[in-house]
C-alpha positions as a LaTeX table, in Angstrom:
\begin{tabular}{lrrr}
\hline
Residue & $x$ (\AA) & $y$ (\AA) & $z$ (\AA) \\
\hline
Met1 & $-28.94$ & $-61.72$ & $-31.09$ \\
Gly2 & $-27.72$ & $-59.91$ & $-28.01$ \\
Met3 & $-27.66$ & $-61.39$ & $-24.55$ \\
Ser4 & $-30.79$ & $-60.84$ & $-22.47$ \\
Lys5 & $-30.51$ & $-58.49$ & $-19.53$ \\
Pro6 & $-29.79$ & $-60.41$ & $-16.32$ \\
Val7 & $-32.57$ & $-60.61$ & $-13.78$ \\
Phe8 & $-30.20$ & $-59.39$ & $-11.11$ \\
Ser9 & $-27.97$ & $-56.44$ & $-11.86$ \\
Pro10 & $-26.80$ & $-55.07$ & $-8.52$ \\
Asp11 & $-24.55$ & $-52.07$ & $-8.35$ \\
Ser12 & $-21.21$ & $-53.73$ & $-7.72$ \\
Phe13 & $-19.88$ & $-50.88$ & $-5.59$ \\
Glu14 & $-23.06$ & $-50.70$ & $-3.48$ \\
Leu15 & $-23.07$ & $-54.47$ & $-3.01$ \\
Ala16 & $-19.42$ & $-54.54$ & $-2.03$ \\
Gln17 & $-19.93$ & $-51.70$ & 0.44 \\
Arg18 & $-22.90$ & $-53.47$ & 1.99 \\
Lys19 & $-20.93$ & $-56.69$ & 2.45 \\
Lys20 & $-18.04$ & $-54.73$ & 3.94 \\
Asp21 & $-20.47$ & $-53.09$ & 6.40 \\
His22 & $-21.88$ & $-56.49$ & 7.31 \\
Ile23 & $-18.43$ & $-57.81$ & 8.18 \\
Glu24 & $-17.44$ & $-54.75$ & 10.19 \\
Leu25 & $-20.74$ & $-54.49$ & 12.10 \\
Thr26 & $-21.29$ & $-58.17$ & 12.84 \\
His27 & $-19.67$ & $-57.97$ & 16.26 \\
Lys28 & $-21.92$ & $-55.00$ & 17.16 \\
Ser29 & $-25.11$ & $-56.70$ & 16.00 \\
Lys30 & $-25.46$ & $-59.55$ & 18.45 \\
Thr31 & $-28.64$ & $-59.83$ & 20.51 \\
Ser32 & $-29.43$ & $-61.67$ & 23.71 \\
Ala33 & $-32.37$ & $-64.01$ & 24.15 \\
Ala34 & $-33.27$ & $-61.92$ & 27.18 \\
Thr35 & $-34.07$ & $-58.96$ & 24.92 \\
Val36 & $-36.62$ & $-60.70$ & 22.67 \\
Asp37 & $-40.05$ & $-59.04$ & 22.57 \\
Gly38 & $-42.16$ & $-61.92$ & 23.82 \\
Arg39 & $-45.55$ & $-60.33$ & 23.15 \\
Phe40 & $-45.81$ & $-61.43$ & 19.55 \\
Asp41 & $-45.54$ & $-64.38$ & 17.22 \\
Tyr42 & $-43.33$ & $-63.44$ & 14.27 \\
Glu43 & $-44.74$ & $-64.87$ & 11.01 \\
Pro44 & $-42.40$ & $-64.12$ & 8.07 \\
Leu45 & $-43.90$ & $-66.73$ & 5.72 \\
Phe46 & $-47.02$ & $-64.64$ & 5.04 \\
Phe47 & $-45.36$ & $-61.23$ & 4.75 \\
Thr48 & $-45.12$ & $-58.76$ & 1.89 \\
His49 & $-43.50$ & $-55.36$ & 2.37 \\
Pro50 & $-45.99$ & $-52.49$ & 2.54 \\
Thr51 & $-46.31$ & $-50.22$ & $-0.47$ \\
Pro52 & $-46.85$ & $-46.44$ & $-0.26$ \\
Asn53 & $-50.53$ & $-46.97$ & $-1.12$ \\
Asp54 & $-51.24$ & $-49.60$ & 1.55 \\
Thr55 & $-53.62$ & $-48.62$ & 4.34 \\
Trp56 & $-55.06$ & $-50.12$ & 7.50 \\
Ser57 & $-58.70$ & $-49.27$ & 6.98 \\
Ser58 & $-60.58$ & $-48.80$ & 10.24 \\
Thr59 & $-63.80$ & $-47.27$ & 11.49 \\
Phe60 & $-64.18$ & $-45.15$ & 14.61 \\
Leu61 & $-67.34$ & $-43.38$ & 15.75 \\
Gly62 & $-68.83$ & $-44.00$ & 12.32 \\
Phe63 & $-65.89$ & $-42.44$ & 10.45 \\
Thr64 & $-63.57$ & $-44.25$ & 8.06 \\
Phe65 & $-59.84$ & $-44.04$ & 8.83 \\
Asp66 & $-57.02$ & $-45.11$ & 6.53 \\
Phe67 & $-54.97$ & $-45.80$ & 9.66 \\
Pro68 & $-56.24$ & $-46.36$ & 13.22 \\
Ile69 & $-54.50$ & $-43.26$ & 14.55 \\
Trp70 & $-56.04$ & $-40.43$ & 16.57 \\
Val71 & $-54.08$ & $-37.20$ & 16.98 \\
Ser72 & $-54.69$ & $-36.58$ & 20.67 \\
Ser73 & $-55.38$ & $-33.15$ & 22.13 \\
Met74 & $-52.27$ & $-31.02$ & 22.61 \\
Thr75 & $-52.30$ & $-27.26$ & 22.51 \\
Gly76 & $-54.23$ & $-24.04$ & 22.04 \\
Gly77 & $-53.93$ & $-20.38$ & 22.92 \\
Ile78 & $-50.14$ & $-20.12$ & 22.53 \\
Glu79 & $-47.97$ & $-18.54$ & 19.86 \\
Lys80 & $-47.29$ & $-21.72$ & 17.86 \\
Ala81 & $-50.74$ & $-23.24$ & 18.34 \\
Lys82 & $-52.00$ & $-22.14$ & 14.94 \\
Thr83 & $-49.09$ & $-23.72$ & 13.06 \\
Ile84 & $-49.26$ & $-26.90$ & 15.13 \\
Asn85 & $-53.01$ & $-27.36$ & 14.75 \\
Gln86 & $-53.03$ & $-26.58$ & 11.04 \\
Asn87 & $-50.23$ & $-29.05$ & 10.33 \\
Leu88 & $-51.89$ & $-31.76$ & 12.41 \\
Ala89 & $-55.22$ & $-31.14$ & 10.68 \\
Arg90 & $-53.56$ & $-31.37$ & 7.26 \\
Leu91 & $-52.05$ & $-34.70$ & 8.28 \\
Cys92 & $-55.45$ & $-36.00$ & 9.38 \\
Gly93 & $-57.06$ & $-34.84$ & 6.16 \\
Glu94 & $-54.41$ & $-36.38$ & 3.91 \\
Phe95 & $-54.17$ & $-39.74$ & 5.69 \\
Lys96 & $-57.76$ & $-39.95$ & 6.96 \\
Leu97 & $-57.08$ & $-39.85$ & 10.70 \\
Gly98 & $-59.02$ & $-38.23$ & 13.56 \\
Met99 & $-58.06$ & $-35.22$ & 15.66 \\
Gly100 & $-58.79$ & $-33.78$ & 19.07 \\
Leu101 & $-58.04$ & $-30.09$ & 19.52 \\
Gly102 & $-56.13$ & $-28.77$ & 22.50 \\
Ser103 & $-58.11$ & $-27.06$ & 25.24 \\
Cys104 & $-60.54$ & $-24.61$ & 23.64 \\
Arg105 & $-61.02$ & $-22.73$ & 26.91 \\
Pro106 & $-59.87$ & $-19.40$ & 25.37 \\
Leu107 & $-62.92$ & $-19.50$ & 23.08 \\
Leu108 & $-65.30$ & $-19.33$ & 26.04 \\
Ser109 & $-64.14$ & $-15.81$ & 26.84 \\
Gly110 & $-63.62$ & $-14.38$ & 23.36 \\
Gln111 & $-62.72$ & $-15.02$ & 19.74 \\
Glu112 & $-59.18$ & $-13.62$ & 19.77 \\
Arg113 & $-57.64$ & $-17.11$ & 19.49 \\
Phe114 & $-60.30$ & $-18.59$ & 17.21 \\
Asp115 & $-57.89$ & $-18.93$ & 14.28 \\
Asp116 & $-55.70$ & $-21.23$ & 16.39 \\
Phe117 & $-58.51$ & $-23.80$ & 16.43 \\
Asp118 & $-60.26$ & $-23.14$ & 13.12 \\
Val119 & $-58.92$ & $-26.12$ & 11.18 \\
Arg120 & $-61.99$ & $-27.85$ & 9.78 \\
Lys121 & $-61.08$ & $-26.94$ & 6.18 \\
Tyr122 & $-57.87$ & $-28.97$ & 6.45 \\
Leu123 & $-59.57$ & $-32.17$ & 7.64 \\
Gly124 & $-62.28$ & $-32.54$ & 5.04 \\
Asp125 & $-64.79$ & $-35.04$ & 6.40 \\
Gln126 & $-62.48$ & $-36.56$ & 9.01 \\
Pro127 & $-63.55$ & $-36.28$ & 12.67 \\
Leu128 & $-62.58$ & $-33.16$ & 14.60 \\
Phe129 & $-63.38$ & $-32.90$ & 18.30 \\
Ala130 & $-63.27$ & $-29.73$ & 20.37 \\
Asn131 & $-61.81$ & $-30.04$ & 23.86 \\
Ile132 & $-62.56$ & $-28.50$ & 27.25 \\
Gly133 & $-61.59$ & $-29.19$ & 30.85 \\
Tyr134 & $-64.00$ & $-30.63$ & 33.38 \\
Ala135 & $-63.62$ & $-27.57$ & 35.62 \\
Gln136 & $-65.08$ & $-25.36$ & 32.88 \\
Val137 & $-67.97$ & $-27.77$ & 32.36 \\
Glu138 & $-68.68$ & $-27.64$ & 36.10 \\
Asp139 & $-68.61$ & $-23.83$ & 36.09 \\
Leu140 & $-71.01$ & $-23.69$ & 33.14 \\
Cys141 & $-73.27$ & $-26.23$ & 34.82 \\
Gln142 & $-73.54$ & $-24.08$ & 37.93 \\
Ala143 & $-74.15$ & $-20.99$ & 35.79 \\
Asp144 & $-76.69$ & $-22.83$ & 33.61 \\
Lys145 & $-74.67$ & $-21.91$ & 30.51 \\
Phe146 & $-73.99$ & $-25.19$ & 28.75 \\
Ser147 & $-75.14$ & $-23.33$ & 25.64 \\
Leu148 & $-71.67$ & $-21.73$ & 25.45 \\
Leu149 & $-70.13$ & $-25.15$ & 24.89 \\
His150 & $-72.72$ & $-26.04$ & 22.28 \\
Glu151 & $-72.00$ & $-22.78$ & 20.44 \\
Met152 & $-68.25$ & $-23.42$ & 20.63 \\
Val153 & $-68.59$ & $-26.89$ & 19.10 \\
Lys154 & $-70.82$ & $-25.49$ & 16.36 \\
Ser155 & $-68.52$ & $-22.55$ & 15.57 \\
Leu156 & $-65.58$ & $-24.92$ & 15.03 \\
Thr157 & $-67.69$ & $-27.23$ & 12.85 \\
Ala158 & $-66.52$ & $-29.94$ & 15.22 \\
Asn159 & $-68.07$ & $-33.40$ & 15.27 \\
Gly160 & $-68.10$ & $-33.62$ & 19.03 \\
Leu161 & $-66.47$ & $-32.64$ & 22.31 \\
Ile162 & $-63.71$ & $-34.15$ & 24.41 \\
Ile163 & $-63.86$ & $-33.34$ & 28.12 \\
His164 & $-60.57$ & $-33.84$ & 29.90 \\
Leu165 & $-60.95$ & $-35.08$ & 33.45 \\
Asn166 & $-57.86$ & $-33.96$ & 35.35 \\
Pro167 & $-58.37$ & $-33.67$ & 39.12 \\
Leu168 & $-54.74$ & $-34.32$ & 40.06 \\
Gln169 & $-53.42$ & $-31.90$ & 37.47 \\
Glu170 & $-55.69$ & $-29.18$ & 38.86 \\
Trp171 & $-54.54$ & $-30.03$ & 42.40 \\
Phe172 & $-50.88$ & $-29.74$ & 41.43 \\
Gln173 & $-51.38$ & $-26.63$ & 39.32 \\
Pro174 & $-50.72$ & $-23.28$ & 41.00 \\
Gln175 & $-54.14$ & $-21.58$ & 41.18 \\
Gly176 & $-55.67$ & $-24.72$ & 39.68 \\
Asp177 & $-59.45$ & $-25.09$ & 39.50 \\
Lys178 & $-60.91$ & $-27.09$ & 42.37 \\
Phe179 & $-63.70$ & $-29.57$ & 41.67 \\
Gln180 & $-66.76$ & $-28.77$ & 43.78 \\
Val181 & $-69.19$ & $-31.31$ & 42.33 \\
Ser182 & $-68.62$ & $-34.96$ & 41.45 \\
Pro183 & $-67.82$ & $-35.16$ & 37.73 \\
Leu184 & $-70.31$ & $-38.01$ & 37.40 \\
Ile185 & $-73.15$ & $-35.69$ & 38.44 \\
Val186 & $-72.06$ & $-32.91$ & 36.09 \\
Phe187 & $-71.55$ & $-35.29$ & 33.17 \\
Lys188 & $-75.07$ & $-36.66$ & 33.57 \\
Lys189 & $-76.52$ & $-33.15$ & 33.44 \\
Phe190 & $-74.40$ & $-32.13$ & 30.48 \\
Leu191 & $-75.21$ & $-35.26$ & 28.49 \\
Glu192 & $-78.92$ & $-34.57$ & 28.87 \\
Glu193 & $-78.37$ & $-31.48$ & 26.70 \\
Ala194 & $-75.52$ & $-32.41$ & 24.36 \\
Thr195 & $-76.68$ & $-33.32$ & 20.87 \\
Tyr196 & $-73.23$ & $-34.39$ & 19.65 \\
Pro197 & $-70.81$ & $-37.19$ & 20.57 \\
Val198 & $-68.84$ & $-36.72$ & 23.80 \\
Ile199 & $-65.55$ & $-38.38$ & 24.74 \\
Ile200 & $-64.14$ & $-38.36$ & 28.28 \\
Lys201 & $-60.36$ & $-38.53$ & 28.71 \\
Glu202 & $-57.73$ & $-38.40$ & 31.44 \\
Val203 & $-54.43$ & $-36.58$ & 31.06 \\
Gly204 & $-51.74$ & $-38.96$ & 32.26 \\
Gln205 & $-53.01$ & $-40.92$ & 35.25 \\
Gly206 & $-55.42$ & $-43.25$ & 33.45 \\
Ile207 & $-58.84$ & $-44.26$ & 34.81 \\
Gly208 & $-59.65$ & $-46.88$ & 37.46 \\
Pro209 & $-62.21$ & $-49.72$ & 37.29 \\
Lys210 & $-65.09$ & $-48.09$ & 39.17 \\
Ser211 & $-64.78$ & $-44.91$ & 37.13 \\
Leu212 & $-64.55$ & $-46.85$ & 33.87 \\
Lys213 & $-67.65$ & $-48.84$ & 34.71 \\
Ala214 & $-69.56$ & $-45.67$ & 35.59 \\
Leu215 & $-68.47$ & $-44.00$ & 32.35 \\
Leu216 & $-69.61$ & $-47.01$ & 30.34 \\
Asp217 & $-73.08$ & $-46.54$ & 31.82 \\
Leu218 & $-73.26$ & $-42.94$ & 30.53 \\
Pro219 & $-74.50$ & $-42.02$ & 27.02 \\
Ile220 & $-71.03$ & $-41.00$ & 25.86 \\
Ala221 & $-69.46$ & $-41.96$ & 22.53 \\
Gly222 & $-66.12$ & $-43.07$ & 23.90 \\
Ile223 & $-63.27$ & $-42.88$ & 26.37 \\
Glu224 & $-59.69$ & $-41.79$ & 25.80 \\
Phe225 & $-57.30$ & $-43.52$ & 28.20 \\
Gly226 & $-54.74$ & $-40.78$ & 28.88 \\
Ala227 & $-52.99$ & $-43.59$ & 30.74 \\
Tyr228 & $-50.05$ & $-43.52$ & 33.12 \\
Gly229 & $-46.59$ & $-43.84$ & 31.62 \\
Gly230 & $-46.52$ & $-41.04$ & 29.09 \\
Thr231 & $-46.74$ & $-37.28$ & 29.47 \\
Asn232 & $-48.06$ & $-36.74$ & 32.99 \\
Phe233 & $-49.65$ & $-33.37$ & 33.63 \\
Ser234 & $-49.49$ & $-33.77$ & 37.40 \\
Leu235 & $-45.72$ & $-34.04$ & 37.09 \\
Leu236 & $-45.69$ & $-31.21$ & 34.57 \\
Glu237 & $-47.53$ & $-28.90$ & 36.96 \\
Ser238 & $-45.27$ & $-29.97$ & 39.80 \\
Leu239 & $-42.26$ & $-28.92$ & 37.73 \\
Arg240 & $-43.89$ & $-25.56$ & 37.02 \\
Ser241 & $-44.52$ & $-24.89$ & 40.70 \\
Ser242 & $-42.03$ & $-23.27$ & 43.05 \\
Asp243 & $-43.65$ & $-25.19$ & 45.90 \\
Glu244 & $-41.78$ & $-28.44$ & 46.54 \\
Gly245 & $-45.06$ & $-30.15$ & 47.48 \\
Glu246 & $-43.55$ & $-32.85$ & 49.69 \\
Tyr247 & $-46.90$ & $-34.45$ & 50.45 \\
Lys248 & $-48.23$ & $-34.08$ & 46.93 \\
Lys249 & $-45.38$ & $-35.68$ & 45.00 \\
Pro250 & $-46.28$ & $-39.33$ & 45.71 \\
Phe251 & $-49.59$ & $-38.74$ & 43.90 \\
Ile252 & $-47.70$ & $-38.23$ & 40.65 \\
His253 & $-47.12$ & $-41.97$ & 40.57 \\
Val254 & $-50.67$ & $-43.22$ & 41.13 \\
Gly255 & $-52.87$ & $-44.28$ & 38.26 \\
His256 & $-53.33$ & $-46.99$ & 35.66 \\
Thr257 & $-51.29$ & $-47.98$ & 32.64 \\
Ala258 & $-52.89$ & $-48.50$ & 29.25 \\
Leu259 & $-52.34$ & $-52.25$ & 29.54 \\
Glu260 & $-54.07$ & $-52.32$ & 32.91 \\
Met261 & $-57.00$ & $-50.34$ & 31.50 \\
Val262 & $-57.30$ & $-52.75$ & 28.58 \\
Glu263 & $-57.45$ & $-55.66$ & 31.01 \\
Ile264 & $-60.08$ & $-53.90$ & 33.13 \\
Leu265 & $-62.24$ & $-53.15$ & 30.09 \\
Asn266 & $-61.91$ & $-56.66$ & 28.67 \\
Ala267 & $-63.32$ & $-58.01$ & 31.93 \\
Leu268 & $-66.40$ & $-55.77$ & 31.69 \\
Pro269 & $-69.36$ & $-57.00$ & 29.62 \\
Asp270 & $-71.42$ & $-54.97$ & 27.15 \\
Lys271 & $-68.99$ & $-52.09$ & 26.71 \\
Lys272 & $-70.80$ & $-50.65$ & 23.67 \\
Lys273 & $-68.34$ & $-47.76$ & 23.57 \\
Glu274 & $-65.30$ & $-46.95$ & 21.47 \\
Phe275 & $-61.86$ & $-46.14$ & 22.80 \\
Ile276 & $-58.79$ & $-44.04$ & 22.09 \\
Ile277 & $-55.83$ & $-45.92$ & 23.56 \\
Ser278 & $-53.30$ & $-43.31$ & 24.67 \\
Gly279 & $-50.63$ & $-42.79$ & 27.29 \\
Gly280 & $-47.32$ & $-44.53$ & 27.84 \\
Met281 & $-46.79$ & $-46.01$ & 24.40 \\
Lys282 & $-43.08$ & $-45.74$ & 23.62 \\
Thr283 & $-43.12$ & $-47.50$ & 20.24 \\
Val284 & $-45.50$ & $-48.42$ & 17.44 \\
Leu285 & $-45.40$ & $-51.99$ & 18.78 \\
Asp286 & $-46.90$ & $-50.83$ & 22.07 \\
Gly287 & $-49.85$ & $-49.29$ & 20.26 \\
Phe288 & $-50.22$ & $-52.33$ & 18.01 \\
Glu289 & $-50.22$ & $-54.66$ & 21.01 \\
Leu290 & $-52.83$ & $-52.71$ & 22.96 \\
Lys291 & $-55.16$ & $-52.29$ & 19.99 \\
Ser292 & $-54.85$ & $-56.00$ & 19.25 \\
Arg293 & $-55.56$ & $-56.85$ & 22.87 \\
Leu294 & $-58.60$ & $-54.61$ & 23.50 \\
Lys295 & $-61.88$ & $-56.38$ & 22.74 \\
Ala296 & $-63.67$ & $-53.26$ & 21.56 \\
Pro297 & $-63.44$ & $-50.77$ & 18.67 \\
Ser298 & $-60.39$ & $-48.59$ & 19.16 \\
Val299 & $-57.80$ & $-46.29$ & 17.65 \\
Ile300 & $-54.32$ & $-45.46$ & 18.88 \\
Gly301 & $-53.97$ & $-41.98$ & 20.36 \\
Met302 & $-50.68$ & $-40.17$ & 19.74 \\
Ala303 & $-49.65$ & $-36.71$ & 20.93 \\
Ser304 & $-46.07$ & $-36.00$ & 21.99 \\
Thr305 & $-44.56$ & $-37.86$ & 19.03 \\
Phe306 & $-46.22$ & $-35.34$ & 16.69 \\
Leu307 & $-45.58$ & $-32.21$ & 18.71 \\
Gly308 & $-42.02$ & $-31.49$ & 17.59 \\
Pro309 & $-42.52$ & $-32.17$ & 13.86 \\
Ala310 & $-45.81$ & $-30.24$ & 13.87 \\
Gln311 & $-43.94$ & $-27.07$ & 14.81 \\
Glu312 & $-41.85$ & $-27.33$ & 11.63 \\
Asp313 & $-42.87$ & $-27.26$ & 7.99 \\
Tyr314 & $-45.69$ & $-29.66$ & 7.11 \\
Ser315 & $-43.26$ & $-31.76$ & 5.08 \\
Val316 & $-41.37$ & $-32.61$ & 8.29 \\
Leu317 & $-44.53$ & $-33.83$ & 10.01 \\
Arg318 & $-45.58$ & $-35.76$ & 6.92 \\
Ala319 & $-42.22$ & $-37.54$ & 6.67 \\
His320 & $-42.45$ & $-38.41$ & 10.36 \\
Phe321 & $-45.87$ & $-39.96$ & 9.87 \\
Met322 & $-44.78$ & $-41.87$ & 6.75 \\
Glu323 & $-42.21$ & $-43.70$ & 8.87 \\
Met324 & $-44.78$ & $-44.35$ & 11.58 \\
Lys325 & $-47.42$ & $-45.75$ & 9.24 \\
Glu326 & $-44.92$ & $-48.01$ & 7.51 \\
Ala327 & $-43.87$ & $-49.48$ & 10.86 \\
Leu328 & $-47.51$ & $-49.95$ & 11.83 \\
Leu329 & $-48.23$ & $-51.78$ & 8.57 \\
Val330 & $-45.19$ & $-54.03$ & 9.01 \\
Ala331 & $-46.44$ & $-54.92$ & 12.50 \\
Lys332 & $-49.91$ & $-55.72$ & 11.15 \\
Lys333 & $-48.51$ & $-57.89$ & 8.36 \\
Ile334 & $-45.87$ & $-59.88$ & 10.23 \\
Leu335 & $-46.88$ & $-60.04$ & 13.91 \\
Asn336 & $-49.67$ & $-61.73$ & 15.83 \\
Leu337 & $-50.36$ & $-61.22$ & 19.49 \\
Lys338 & $-49.47$ & $-64.45$ & 21.28 \\
Glu339 & $-52.54$ & $-66.37$ & 22.38 \\
Asn340 & $-51.26$ & $-66.78$ & 25.93 \\
Gln341 & $-50.68$ & $-63.05$ & 26.35 \\
\hline
\end{tabular}
């Protein structure tokens, strides 16, 4: 009778190399207590490593997500927009995420760029939201032509509309659109007609407490933070401009971080809305913390992290997301937000 196969049969060369690496890298692998991430309790006793089939099932606006990730609005009407949007839509369809299109403004004046945005077939039943700037909504309000927005949403087979509220971006932008009517007034008029869910978002400054409270009183489906600390479109427009804008530049740095917005919302009763937490999240742990902290239904909005991979082959974007989702699952399995945080 032959000997039974040992339970452990490590590759001797691989094991030796690993131990050699450990010895050589030990002096480079020291940490300081000052660098510990104090936001979380680390609970290794209850952990199992995620498998490729593990999900973090979530619901948002009545849709089922395999992971609480929203692909935030990015681009439209440029050369690579079609490739980017199709790849992002494929990702959302495969992993059951949600997606906001980039600004669909070109579709209000013609159908030449329609193919850039026509991605419903890639998403299946996952949520797809069209996107338009507040300035265009104001123009259509004054012209009594909200029907153009309704037709746009319908033509894209979108589930709803995101309106990006960006007064500082427009102010910084050369030939930017100037707001002539309070957005609150225009939103109320628009929402009287809209028969689909509407989300209001900022684009890098976040939203303050009075505005958040007023938005919560409107019949909208949700709010996307677009918080300070990530891509800032006021700064972006400043960089595009040849005008130094000495008196404008300090306004780049006003606004509200995602953490501040979470704290504001948690202090408000009866929110009855859902939220896309976006802006300023540098790591998966930032998104995990903010979602854990917000006392309302939410998903984590990501944009810039997907933009580079989405311009490549779909396999590049998919591999990028596989790493992201694994890290998110590890966080969910092994970390708890500290009670005193």
